[in-house]
């Protein structure tokens, strides 16, 4: 029970995204992912950075679109939305140019920007209250 | 937390890890089917794991825990090909990897087919499912810093294993099932052999089915929720479904039209019922006709010759025609296999008819359920009609018509779980009719509320409930295990072997000039996976290319430098290789037999062809590469 409560606190902290802290962390992870792809090629570093990136953006999307669901389902549906947006953004970039490391970085940046903006808009709507 | 839950969680995790381990040690470099070298203990362990999982689902364990366990189970069920075979299931998924490899290597700008001159064809190529699927494989390969070979092979088992149970859970909940039944539904996806198979191969269609199911969930939400976000979400999922594969795209579009019309029908039926019914009927016809007409007009963009015909009706005998109409391709299967394939969809169909019948006059609280049930019924009916049109009234359909059954299986899964939930109630009603014989017999009303029965319930009720839970676990675990057994082929050609992959890699690593490889279709698949499809620097003829087949036949008959020169001239290459593989006599022998293999070596040596490298497996020479280059 206490563990679930703590996890909920962490989720709230991330989706509050004060001073864009978690958006910045998300962008920092993209930087690590790109550097890792270009230079060191460490699978472990790639997985860790990607998981942090995914976690932040999944929580943003889950909170924005499926707030009424229980936390686990919110997380899973957020993952599904992330998968969908990643695919469509990546596909558009592939069609425009290709999917080299730079373009994959651009795709991730667009995705991070999109989910952060959606999360912000949702928070703003919540502040304004129901019309 | 109850001690019993800690114990069952630990036990389940141990069994799941054991299952993965047993699969892993069954991995082989030379194998025909997953069953050939699968560890004999695996299936019993899988059965026990599944039975335990069903018991956990029927218990009051936390829903998060149940879903995580189901996802683990689903990933295991779909990983047989990726873990046991050296390069996944032989065939189209390897071809898809060939295209992905070209995009990964940045040698296919603007996507696959994105540089053709004809602008209409170029736009058509953008929407080809291979491009959309490649995006996931390439991005995951780049961000995890792994080779695209692995991100592609594991794509379908992972995404299918994670998302199909999750979306099924959500759909079942929306259809009125409680969390226990929704969790059971998310496991029951593994009771459909077609779903197991498609979730095990990484092809664009597999991805399309995930997005199709996602769109289905949002169609249901759209039907009954006033929130506008669901309209946007169902449209975006339909688009993703279309990007993944044209088949899933058109079926999603058909369901979208059905959802629109059903919502309009619900709004208008009170005012003018007959015009509302007419509208619904018209949209149903339109939805049903989308796929057949889309296939016919597909010829505008692609050299397909799909068209309507009455010829098939004349070709079949009356019995065959009836058989095809009722059972389709299953007509030729043994009866027990037919049963395994149609059990789920049949239960779903019976349940949906029963539900429509019993809720026909209810207008208040269960209105959402009856709208959803009607939507599922219309969707099911549409798929059945589409299948029969494609199977009996069309020829040269660019895919196996039975692929329509996968949609049917996907929409059947939640319905089967709901049917199982209603089973005790149904039995109770039936037995109450003969209650005069045994008045003390009292079934729980359903699996979910049986526990809430008043304490006054008699001891036989409790024991009956326990017995039913145990029986349900065993029966469902048995059903899922048998389905998994029949989902993976029992007869197959030799899969891509480890030494074939090594040979292809060896050539690519040791050749710094452009080269062409004359080989059979099986090596061609291996080549495409490692260097990409139709790579001008490292050319492997596609499996459909008649020139590639002709050159290989010529080399078999007369292995000479002249034939290799011919291949080099065709592709403007500087080096040509000829690869041949030896296979022991077997029912499905696809490579060269020992005598022919040795004969070709002898002939090649007489014609002064140089052996470039040989590869052995199990202490025996299995593969030989000959080389010739321009001087």
XYZ file of C-alpha atoms in Angstrom:
762
model
C 0.000 0.000 0.000
C 2.774 2.348 1.031
C 4.781 1.395 -2.038
C 1.847 2.176 -4.305
C 1.412 5.503 -2.580
C 5.094 6.337 -3.128
C 4.861 5.400 -6.814
C 1.814 7.630 -7.165
C 3.810 10.486 -5.611
C 6.610 9.934 -8.128
C 4.082 9.949 -10.966
C 2.541 13.177 -9.708
C 5.974 14.746 -9.394
C 6.872 13.846 -12.975
C 3.603 14.965 -14.569
C 3.678 18.253 -12.626
C 6.919 18.890 -14.524
C 7.794 21.988 -12.540
C 10.055 24.396 -14.420
C 10.125 21.808 -17.212
C 12.535 19.729 -15.131
C 11.395 16.365 -16.472
C 11.100 17.679 -20.013
C 14.730 18.737 -19.706
C 15.698 15.328 -18.314
C 13.894 13.784 -21.256
C 15.929 15.923 -23.686
C 19.105 15.111 -21.790
C 18.347 11.402 -22.246
C 17.982 12.012 -25.990
C 21.436 13.590 -25.924
C 22.849 10.536 -24.139
C 21.096 8.182 -26.575
C 22.523 10.070 -29.556
C 26.036 10.240 -28.119
C 25.828 6.552 -27.298
C 24.770 5.730 -30.852
C 27.582 7.813 -32.327
C 30.475 6.944 -30.018
C 30.436 4.293 -27.344
C 27.733 1.857 -28.519
C 26.993 0.542 -25.055
C 23.803 -1.515 -25.005
C 23.370 -1.021 -21.236
C 23.638 2.765 -21.461
C 21.275 2.801 -24.436
C 18.687 0.742 -22.596
C 18.890 2.784 -19.385
C 18.684 6.161 -21.148
C 15.847 4.964 -23.397
C 13.883 3.574 -20.469
C 14.127 6.878 -18.579
C 13.104 8.757 -21.727
C 10.160 6.413 -22.308
C 9.092 6.489 -18.667
C 8.840 10.282 -18.541
C 6.974 10.597 -21.817
C 4.678 7.653 -21.130
C 3.650 9.286 -17.863
C 3.033 12.582 -19.660
C 0.852 10.942 -22.311
C -0.921 8.625 -19.866
C -1.762 11.533 -17.602
C -2.979 13.664 -20.516
C -5.208 11.123 -22.213
C -6.196 8.497 -19.664
C -6.334 10.260 -16.350
C -9.412 8.357 -15.188
C -7.795 4.932 -15.498
C -5.921 3.205 -12.676
C -2.156 4.004 -12.653
C -1.057 0.728 -14.241
C -3.518 0.976 -17.120
C -2.685 4.649 -17.507
C 0.936 3.613 -17.896
C 0.140 0.865 -20.411
C -2.166 3.056 -22.506
C 0.429 5.835 -22.316
C 2.959 3.348 -23.731
C 0.583 2.516 -26.550
C 0.180 6.209 -27.362
C 3.939 6.701 -27.239
C 4.366 3.798 -29.638
C 1.785 5.305 -31.967
C 3.267 8.816 -31.957
C 6.814 7.490 -32.290
C 5.760 5.473 -35.339
C 3.948 8.325 -37.069
C 6.659 10.918 -36.362
C 9.406 8.481 -37.399
C 7.498 7.552 -40.545
C 7.075 11.219 -41.530
C 10.793 11.860 -41.016
C 11.694 8.730 -42.977
C 9.553 9.863 -45.897
C 11.005 13.385 -45.805
C 14.608 12.229 -45.582
C 15.812 9.043 -43.849
C 16.302 7.550 -40.390
C 19.972 8.065 -39.638
C 21.133 8.883 -36.101
C 20.485 12.628 -36.494
C 16.936 12.082 -37.792
C 16.153 9.556 -35.063
C 17.286 12.215 -32.580
C 14.957 14.719 -34.253
C 12.092 12.211 -34.039
C 12.723 11.696 -30.314
C 12.919 15.475 -29.746
C 9.599 16.022 -31.547
C 8.046 13.215 -29.508
C 9.362 14.655 -26.224
C 8.121 18.113 -27.204
C 4.705 16.781 -28.170
C 4.126 14.811 -24.976
C 5.440 17.635 -22.780
C 3.183 20.157 -24.544
C 0.153 17.893 -24.230
C 0.905 17.436 -20.546
C 1.274 21.218 -20.077
C -1.985 21.957 -21.881
C -3.769 19.408 -19.760
C -2.338 20.936 -16.572
C -3.385 24.406 -17.719
C -6.917 23.214 -18.454
C -7.062 21.638 -15.016
C -5.963 24.903 -13.408
C -8.613 26.855 -15.288
C -11.173 24.370 -14.038
C -14.313 23.160 -15.811
C -15.957 25.673 -18.122
C -0.077 -8.874 1.487
C -1.411 -12.347 1.989
C 1.270 -15.034 2.268
C -0.471 -17.143 -0.309
C -0.130 -14.326 -2.883
C 3.611 -13.996 -2.201
C 3.938 -17.736 -2.727
C 1.909 -17.824 -5.976
C 3.750 -14.777 -7.354
C 7.130 -16.337 -6.647
C 6.057 -19.704 -8.015
C 4.711 -18.137 -11.191
C 7.884 -16.090 -11.736
C 10.066 -19.170 -11.192
C 7.994 -21.125 -13.719
C 8.125 -18.252 -16.227
C 11.907 -17.962 -15.913
C 12.175 -21.740 -16.267
C 10.056 -21.594 -19.443
C 12.338 -18.930 -20.939
C 15.391 -20.949 -19.946
C 13.996 -24.119 -21.517
C 13.262 -22.223 -24.725
C 16.741 -20.759 -24.716
C 18.494 -24.103 -24.342
C 16.363 -25.437 -27.208
C 17.974 -22.896 -29.565
C 19.744 -24.594 -32.434
C 21.833 -23.694 -35.469
C 20.101 -26.194 -37.741
C 16.416 -26.853 -37.185
C 13.170 -27.500 -39.070
C 10.361 -26.861 -36.588
C 10.215 -25.508 -33.056
C 8.998 -28.914 -31.904
C 11.987 -30.789 -33.279
C 14.441 -29.664 -30.602
C 12.175 -28.122 -27.983
C 13.111 -29.364 -24.534
C 10.685 -32.188 -23.606
C 9.954 -30.579 -20.236
C 8.890 -27.279 -21.783
C 5.274 -28.102 -22.645
C 4.426 -29.615 -19.232
C 6.020 -26.565 -17.560
C 4.084 -24.274 -19.899
C 0.846 -26.051 -19.037
C 1.480 -25.758 -15.289
C 2.481 -22.082 -15.657
C -0.719 -21.370 -17.586
C -2.903 -23.248 -15.086
C -1.308 -21.296 -12.237
C -1.870 -18.057 -14.139
C -5.566 -18.851 -14.664
C -5.855 -19.603 -10.944
C -4.164 -16.263 -10.138
C -6.544 -14.475 -12.521
C -9.564 -16.047 -10.817
C -8.205 -15.102 -7.372
C -8.417 -11.662 -5.768
C -4.786 -10.820 -6.606
C -4.084 -7.167 -7.585
C -5.008 -6.439 -11.197
C -1.587 -4.882 -11.973
C 0.091 -8.099 -10.926
C -2.274 -10.211 -13.024
C -1.649 -8.098 -16.119
C 2.128 -8.168 -15.720
C 1.987 -11.974 -15.421
C -0.254 -12.221 -18.496
C 2.159 -10.042 -20.483
C 5.076 -12.281 -19.454
C 3.045 -15.352 -20.489
C 2.100 -13.740 -23.776
C 5.720 -12.881 -24.578
C 6.737 -16.491 -23.879
C 3.955 -17.820 -26.133
C 5.063 -15.619 -29.028
C 8.834 -16.059 -28.710
C 9.294 -19.618 -29.979
C 10.516 -18.624 -33.450
C 12.720 -15.773 -32.255
C 14.412 -17.852 -29.554
C 14.662 -21.348 -31.055
C 15.490 -20.511 -34.686
C 18.782 -18.794 -35.565
C 17.014 -16.113 -37.638
C 13.304 -16.332 -36.900
C 10.737 -18.109 -39.078
C 11.925 -18.460 -42.642
C 10.120 -16.437 -45.284
C 8.442 -13.087 -45.481
C 9.584 -11.720 -42.136
C 13.178 -12.130 -43.312
C 12.296 -10.275 -46.481
C 10.829 -7.493 -44.321
C 14.110 -7.423 -42.388
C 15.934 -7.034 -45.727
C 13.982 -3.825 -46.386
C 14.513 -2.648 -42.812
C 18.245 -3.272 -43.187
C 18.388 -0.961 -46.213
C 16.664 1.788 -44.235
C 18.939 1.149 -41.249
C 22.010 1.420 -43.490
C 20.648 4.699 -44.954
C 20.794 3.226 -48.462
C 17.092 3.692 -49.080
C 16.341 7.414 -48.779
C 12.709 8.523 -48.376
C 11.754 5.020 -47.349
C 11.473 1.838 -49.383
C 10.473 2.732 -52.956
C 10.616 6.409 -52.047
C 12.792 7.427 -54.980
C 10.866 5.985 -57.948
C 10.159 8.533 -60.675
C 6.394 8.104 -60.924
C 5.006 10.396 -58.224
C 1.776 8.400 -57.761
C 3.705 5.165 -57.220
C 6.108 6.994 -54.917
C 3.234 8.195 -52.724
C 1.781 4.682 -52.785
C 5.173 3.314 -51.661
C 5.301 5.745 -48.731
C 2.221 4.039 -47.337
C 3.687 0.580 -47.782
C 3.622 -1.282 -44.464
C 7.334 -2.100 -44.668
C 8.239 1.566 -44.203
C 6.116 1.976 -41.093
C 7.358 -1.265 -39.564
C 10.962 -0.352 -40.337
C 10.573 2.846 -38.326
C 10.132 0.824 -35.123
C 12.951 -1.619 -35.855
C 15.382 1.117 -36.904
C 14.599 3.527 -34.052
C 14.794 0.786 -31.408
C 18.060 -0.493 -32.914
C 19.542 2.996 -32.771
C 18.386 3.938 -29.270
C 19.307 0.596 -27.696
C 22.524 0.371 -29.724
C 21.749 -3.121 -31.004
C 21.776 -4.514 -34.522
C 18.536 -4.145 -36.456
C 18.510 -7.950 -36.820
C 17.572 -8.267 -33.140
C 15.242 -5.295 -32.898
C 13.327 -6.632 -35.908
C 13.120 -10.271 -34.790
C 11.963 -9.387 -31.300
C 9.589 -6.637 -32.409
C 6.407 -8.675 -32.896
C 6.773 -10.974 -29.843
C 7.440 -7.977 -27.585
C 4.878 -5.502 -28.928
C 2.205 -8.145 -29.420
C 2.953 -9.700 -26.038
C 2.654 -6.335 -24.278
C -0.157 -4.559 -26.100
C -2.602 -7.197 -27.334
C -3.398 -8.406 -23.763
C -3.594 -4.799 -22.514
C -5.991 -3.636 -25.231
C -8.057 -6.827 -24.922
C -8.346 -6.113 -21.204
C -9.610 -2.600 -21.913
C -12.073 -3.800 -24.561
C -13.514 -6.473 -22.282
C -13.938 -3.934 -19.499
C -15.709 -1.597 -21.896
C -17.973 -4.461 -22.949
C -19.121 -4.826 -19.367
C -16.747 -7.439 -17.994
C -15.275 -6.865 -14.563
C -11.511 -6.849 -13.926
C -11.276 -10.601 -13.387
C -13.021 -11.442 -16.634
C -11.135 -8.718 -18.496
C -7.867 -10.245 -17.239
C -9.051 -13.679 -18.328
C -9.805 -12.246 -21.778
C -6.314 -10.818 -22.053
C -4.924 -14.304 -21.439
C -7.360 -15.997 -23.815
C -5.648 -14.368 -26.802
C -3.225 -17.287 -26.460
C -6.078 -19.749 -27.038
C -6.313 -18.715 -30.696
C -3.629 -20.404 -32.846
C -3.826 -17.757 -35.572
C -3.094 -14.990 -33.082
C -0.147 -16.897 -31.633
C 1.407 -17.402 -35.058
C 0.991 -13.831 -36.252
C 2.319 -12.449 -32.981
C 5.440 -14.562 -33.428
C 6.535 -13.187 -36.812
C 7.662 -9.607 -37.304
C 5.781 -8.579 -40.422
C 3.916 -5.316 -41.122
C 0.605 -7.129 -40.753
C 1.364 -8.055 -37.119
C 1.931 -4.419 -36.278
C -1.262 -3.539 -38.141
C -3.288 -5.918 -35.974
C -2.026 -4.188 -32.813
C -3.206 -0.823 -34.110
C -6.429 -2.349 -35.413
C -7.215 -3.636 -31.930
C -6.308 -0.222 -30.495
C -8.725 1.426 -32.913
C -11.399 -1.104 -31.926
C -11.110 -0.015 -28.285
C -11.531 3.624 -29.231
C -14.490 2.799 -31.512
C -16.206 1.337 -28.468
C -15.389 4.393 -26.371
C -16.557 6.674 -29.185
C -19.900 4.865 -29.356
C -20.884 5.626 -25.802
C -18.641 8.388 -24.482
C -19.420 12.080 -25.040
C -15.705 12.990 -24.875
C -14.364 14.261 -28.211
C -10.859 12.909 -27.588
C -12.064 9.403 -28.463
C -13.029 10.554 -31.965
C -9.500 11.875 -32.488
C -7.935 8.752 -31.012
C -9.959 6.348 -33.150
C -9.065 8.324 -36.275
C -5.367 8.367 -35.451
C -5.362 4.634 -34.668
C -7.163 3.917 -37.939
C -4.472 5.924 -39.727
C -1.691 3.982 -37.950
C -3.467 0.749 -38.803
C -3.500 1.829 -42.439
C 0.182 2.801 -42.370
C 1.053 -0.612 -40.931
C -0.730 -2.676 -43.572
C -3.420 -1.976 -46.143
C -5.501 -4.952 -44.961
C -5.719 -3.786 -41.352
C -6.191 -0.241 -42.619
C -9.210 -1.093 -44.753
C -10.783 -3.254 -42.061
C -10.260 -0.455 -39.512
C -11.885 1.925 -41.979
C -14.849 -0.447 -42.331
C -15.221 -0.611 -38.557
C -14.929 3.180 -38.411
C -17.869 3.530 -40.794
C -19.814 1.007 -38.748
C -19.113 2.996 -35.585
C -20.215 6.267 -37.216
C -23.411 4.710 -38.529
C -24.195 2.932 -35.268
C -23.834 6.165 -33.316
C -26.156 7.896 -35.774
C -28.548 4.954 -35.558
C -28.645 5.189 -31.772
C -29.341 8.909 -31.961
C -32.090 8.621 -34.552
C -33.787 5.334 -33.758
C -36.193 6.878 -31.238
C -37.401 9.524 -33.720
C -37.597 7.568 -36.951
C -36.719 3.935 -36.397
C -37.169 2.776 -39.988
C -34.908 5.431 -41.531
C -32.319 4.779 -38.786
C -32.392 1.072 -39.607
C -32.084 1.795 -43.316
C -29.082 4.050 -42.663
C -27.417 1.382 -40.554
C -28.080 -1.260 -43.197
C -26.681 0.976 -45.980
C -23.528 1.669 -44.001
C -23.151 -2.020 -43.233
C -23.225 -2.798 -46.964
C -20.750 0.012 -47.617
C -18.401 -1.199 -44.872
C -18.563 -4.747 -46.153
C -17.786 -3.720 -49.713
C -14.735 -1.587 -48.848
C -12.218 -4.441 -48.716
C -13.244 -6.327 -51.904
C -13.394 -3.133 -53.971
C -10.142 -1.825 -52.473
C -8.442 -5.045 -53.566
C -9.826 -4.762 -57.097
C -8.759 -1.110 -57.462
C -5.378 -1.870 -55.905
C -4.274 -2.609 -59.463
C -4.016 1.143 -60.117
C -0.845 1.212 -58.022
C 0.443 -2.315 -58.072
C 0.672 -5.084 -60.675
C -2.009 -7.218 -59.005
C -4.787 -8.874 -60.956
C -7.392 -9.311 -58.240
C -10.903 -9.378 -59.637
C -14.385 -10.733 -59.072
C -15.257 -14.037 -60.655
C -17.934 -16.719 -60.683
C -15.486 -19.362 -61.947
C -14.707 -20.772 -58.521
C -18.358 -21.687 -58.007
C -18.333 -23.747 -61.193
C -15.012 -25.381 -60.291
C -16.154 -26.680 -56.892
C -18.502 -29.596 -56.434
C -21.592 -28.815 -54.350
C -20.041 -30.453 -51.264
C -16.785 -28.546 -51.718
C -18.643 -25.288 -52.218
C -20.668 -25.824 -49.062
C -17.522 -26.827 -47.175
C -15.657 -23.741 -48.388
C -18.627 -21.574 -47.497
C -18.919 -22.890 -43.950
C -15.346 -23.784 -43.008
C -13.126 -22.188 -45.648
C -9.594 -23.586 -45.713
C -10.270 -25.537 -42.492
C -12.271 -27.945 -44.634
C -9.034 -29.790 -45.375
C -7.865 -29.960 -41.746
C -8.388 -32.968 -39.444
C -11.543 -32.590 -37.271
C -9.697 -32.003 -33.984
C -7.611 -29.208 -35.567
C -10.776 -27.644 -37.008
C -12.215 -27.669 -33.494
C -9.152 -25.930 -32.035
C -9.298 -23.245 -34.722
C -13.028 -22.566 -34.611
C -13.856 -23.207 -30.934
C -13.182 -19.627 -29.823
C -14.915 -17.807 -32.693
C -17.895 -20.176 -32.445
C -18.327 -19.557 -28.715
C -18.042 -15.808 -29.384
C -20.662 -15.907 -32.125
C -23.113 -17.911 -30.041
C -22.595 -15.575 -27.078
C -23.067 -12.400 -29.101
C -26.330 -13.719 -30.593
C -27.497 -14.833 -27.132
C -26.620 -11.421 -25.664
C -28.370 -9.534 -28.454
C -31.430 -11.683 -27.897
C -31.506 -11.280 -24.121
C -30.870 -7.499 -24.162
C -33.148 -6.682 -27.095
C -35.760 -4.900 -24.969
C -33.494 -3.324 -22.341
C -33.216 0.417 -22.759
C -31.668 1.881 -19.625
C -28.474 0.973 -17.804
C -27.384 -1.784 -20.142
C -27.867 0.357 -23.236
C -24.098 0.825 -23.646
C -23.596 -2.924 -23.505
C -26.231 -3.574 -26.137
C -24.728 -0.915 -28.454
C -21.309 -2.494 -28.037
C -22.725 -5.974 -28.548
C -24.494 -4.828 -31.710
C -21.271 -3.227 -32.931
C -19.353 -6.461 -32.339
C -22.080 -8.495 -33.994
C -22.079 -6.281 -37.100
C -18.280 -6.339 -37.220
C -18.233 -10.118 -36.893
C -20.854 -10.480 -39.600
C -18.990 -8.094 -41.881
C -15.789 -10.144 -41.532
C -17.657 -13.387 -42.244
C -19.192 -11.921 -45.411
C -15.901 -10.376 -46.549
C -14.111 -13.691 -46.107
C -16.683 -15.499 -48.245
C -16.567 -12.831 -50.952
C -12.777 -13.052 -51.092
C -12.734 -16.841 -50.901
C -15.501 -17.707 -53.347
C -16.124 -14.688 -55.564
C -12.613 -13.307 -56.091
C -9.361 -14.578 -57.523
C -5.705 -13.543 -57.161
C -6.280 -11.991 -53.760
C -2.795 -10.743 -52.742
C -2.874 -12.572 -49.402
C -4.276 -15.743 -47.941
C -8.015 -15.126 -47.438
C -7.807 -16.849 -44.038
C -6.016 -13.767 -42.766
C -9.486 -12.269 -42.318
C -9.963 -14.874 -39.577
C -7.344 -13.087 -37.496
C -9.649 -10.065 -37.211
C -12.427 -12.427 -36.263
C -10.193 -14.039 -33.627
C -9.233 -10.645 -32.206
C -12.833 -9.570 -31.732
C -13.789 -13.026 -30.441
C -11.333 -13.028 -27.521
C -13.272 -10.638 -25.209
C -16.550 -12.271 -26.185
C -15.264 -15.724 -25.229
C -14.227 -14.429 -21.794
C -17.648 -12.853 -21.295
C -19.261 -16.108 -22.400
C -17.186 -18.029 -19.842
C -18.334 -15.566 -17.206
C -21.951 -16.111 -18.145
C -21.577 -19.894 -18.256
C -22.427 -20.564 -14.574
C -25.482 -18.309 -14.873
C -26.519 -20.152 -17.977
C -26.050 -23.511 -16.262
C -27.938 -22.244 -13.250
C -30.864 -21.248 -15.406
C -30.778 -24.561 -17.194
C -30.486 -26.585 -14.014
C -33.190 -24.568 -12.303
C -35.522 -25.880 -14.944
C -34.775 -29.328 -13.681
C -34.598 -28.103 -10.123
C -37.404 -30.328 -9.094
C -34.987 -33.228 -9.390
C -32.206 -31.699 -7.224
C -33.496 -28.681 -5.315
C -30.282 -28.296 -3.229
C -28.007 -27.793 -6.235
C -26.955 -24.143 -6.355
C -24.346 -22.791 -8.770
C -22.581 -19.524 -8.139
C -24.074 -16.839 -10.417
C -20.700 -16.120 -11.994
C -16.987 -16.549 -11.334
C -16.775 -13.011 -10.151
C -19.522 -12.755 -7.611
C -19.538 -16.291 -6.362
C -17.405 -15.257 -3.400
C -19.958 -12.669 -2.442
C -22.597 -15.353 -1.918
C -24.140 -15.123 1.503
C -22.679 -17.247 4.243
C -25.873 -19.133 4.232
C -24.678 -20.896 1.102
C -24.344 -24.532 1.696
C -21.106 -26.482 1.798
C -21.801 -28.156 -1.553
C -21.867 -24.675 -3.137
C -18.402 -23.823 -1.806
C -16.904 -27.121 -2.859
C -18.585 -26.782 -6.206
C -17.100 -23.300 -6.555
C -13.603 -24.564 -5.694
C -14.007 -27.483 -8.028
C -15.110 -25.149 -10.806
C -12.102 -22.874 -10.240
C -9.687 -25.801 -10.402
C -11.518 -27.261 -13.366
C -11.540 -23.888 -15.138
C -7.786 -23.481 -14.589
C -7.038 -26.936 -15.950
C -9.433 -26.698 -18.900
C -8.291 -23.220 -19.967
C -4.607 -24.098 -19.494
C -5.160 -27.216 -21.594
C -6.940 -25.235 -24.281
C -4.145 -22.608 -24.419
C -1.383 -25.252 -24.440
C -3.034 -27.189 -27.262
C -3.582 -23.957 -29.214
C 0.079 -23.019 -28.843
C 1.011 -26.506 -30.023
C -1.067 -26.159 -33.185
C -0.111 -22.509 -33.752
C 3.508 -23.347 -34.554
C 3.932 -25.474 -37.687
C 4.635 -29.147 -37.177
C 6.124 -29.484 -40.672
C 8.473 -26.902 -42.167
C 11.448 -26.646 -44.487
C 14.905 -26.298 -42.945
C 15.031 -22.853 -41.361
C 17.850 -20.414 -42.080
C 20.832 -22.073 -40.433
C 23.601 -20.514 -38.353
C 26.212 -21.491 -40.957
C 24.212 -19.850 -43.756
C 24.178 -16.633 -41.746
C 27.902 -16.976 -41.035
C 28.639 -17.507 -44.730
C 26.720 -14.398 -45.750
C 28.452 -12.348 -43.033
C 31.853 -13.748 -44.011
C 31.429 -12.715 -47.649
C 30.325 -9.224 -46.660
C 33.219 -8.749 -44.241
C 35.871 -9.993 -46.620
C 34.758 -8.313 -49.841
C 35.395 -4.628 -50.370
C 34.161 -4.545 -53.966
C 30.655 -4.827 -55.318
C 29.538 -8.425 -55.559
C 26.643 -10.635 -56.601
C 25.666 -13.952 -55.057
C 24.121 -16.835 -56.978
C 22.220 -18.941 -54.491
C 18.936 -20.648 -53.712
C 15.963 -18.826 -52.218
C 16.938 -19.857 -48.666
C 20.398 -18.283 -48.825
C 18.757 -15.299 -50.490
C 16.656 -14.765 -47.349
C 19.799 -14.957 -45.184
C 21.572 -12.520 -47.502
C 18.728 -10.019 -47.391
C 18.764 -10.078 -43.589
C 22.465 -9.252 -43.379
C 23.101 -6.894 -46.334
C 19.593 -5.736 -47.200
C 17.122 -6.336 -49.981
C 18.422 -5.634 -53.532
C 21.556 -3.927 -52.276
C 23.527 -2.879 -55.401
C 26.833 -3.280 -53.512
C 26.040 -6.762 -52.241
C 23.384 -8.208 -54.503
C 21.235 -11.198 -53.630
C 18.491 -11.987 -56.116
C 15.047 -11.636 -54.624
C 13.117 -14.856 -54.048
C 10.686 -13.865 -56.827
C 13.368 -12.993 -59.383
C 13.263 -15.603 -62.198
C 16.806 -14.642 -63.266
C 18.160 -15.572 -59.839
C 16.433 -18.956 -60.053
C 17.694 -19.498 -63.620
C 21.293 -18.654 -62.680
C 21.207 -21.003 -59.700
C 19.830 -23.820 -61.874
C 22.556 -23.181 -64.465
C 25.237 -23.309 -61.771
C 23.825 -26.578 -60.465
C 23.922 -28.083 -63.942
C 27.204 -26.563 -65.040
C 29.139 -24.695 -62.326
C 31.350 -22.533 -64.516
C 32.896 -19.033 -64.485
C 30.740 -18.126 -67.518
C 27.527 -18.305 -65.534
C 29.105 -16.189 -62.803
C 30.207 -13.647 -65.425
C 26.618 -13.488 -66.629
C 25.495 -12.595 -63.088
C 28.235 -9.959 -62.785
C 27.243 -8.367 -66.094
C 23.640 -8.201 -64.989
C 24.441 -6.372 -61.743
C 27.620 -4.524 -62.793
C 29.500 -6.307 -60.017
C 33.195 -7.080 -59.841
C 32.973 -10.326 -57.862
C 30.506 -13.207 -58.051
C 29.928 -15.901 -55.444
C 28.067 -19.153 -55.702
C 26.778 -20.593 -52.427
C 25.334 -24.058 -52.020
C 24.128 -25.850 -48.913
C 23.909 -29.550 -48.221
C 20.961 -31.097 -46.425
C 20.366 -34.621 -45.278
C 17.517 -36.565 -46.865
C 14.333 -35.372 -45.195
C 10.654 -35.222 -46.019
C 10.886 -31.476 -46.675
C 14.311 -31.400 -48.281
C 14.842 -27.928 -49.736
C 18.630 -27.716 -50.120
C 20.902 -29.993 -52.141
C 21.206 -33.682 -51.346
C 24.654 -35.110 -50.563
C 25.146 -36.756 -53.979
C 24.222 -33.620 -55.920
C 26.328 -31.449 -53.604
C 29.432 -33.603 -54.144
C 28.793 -33.808 -57.884
C 28.675 -29.986 -58.183
C 31.954 -29.670 -56.246
C 33.602 -32.113 -58.638
C 32.284 -30.292 -61.709
C 33.289 -26.892 -60.322
C 36.827 -28.081 -59.648
C 37.059 -29.420 -63.199
C 35.941 -25.976 -64.448
C 38.635 -24.254 -62.351
C 36.214 -22.536 -59.981
C 37.904 -21.512 -56.743
C 36.484 -22.552 -53.397
C 36.290 -19.389 -51.285
C 35.318 -20.925 -47.962
C 33.587 -23.977 -46.523
C 31.401 -24.101 -43.420
C 30.763 -27.111 -41.217
C 28.148 -27.988 -38.647
C 28.315 -30.951 -36.308
C 31.704 -31.926 -37.756
C 30.387 -32.212 -41.307
C 30.811 -29.853 -44.243
C 27.460 -28.191 -44.856
C 28.091 -25.178 -47.040
C 30.565 -24.163 -49.697
C 31.217 -20.814 -51.353
C 32.778 -20.565 -54.810
C 34.201 -17.295 -56.036
C 35.036 -15.710 -59.348
C 36.128 -12.161 -59.992
C 36.867 -9.942 -62.942
C 40.547 -9.867 -63.752
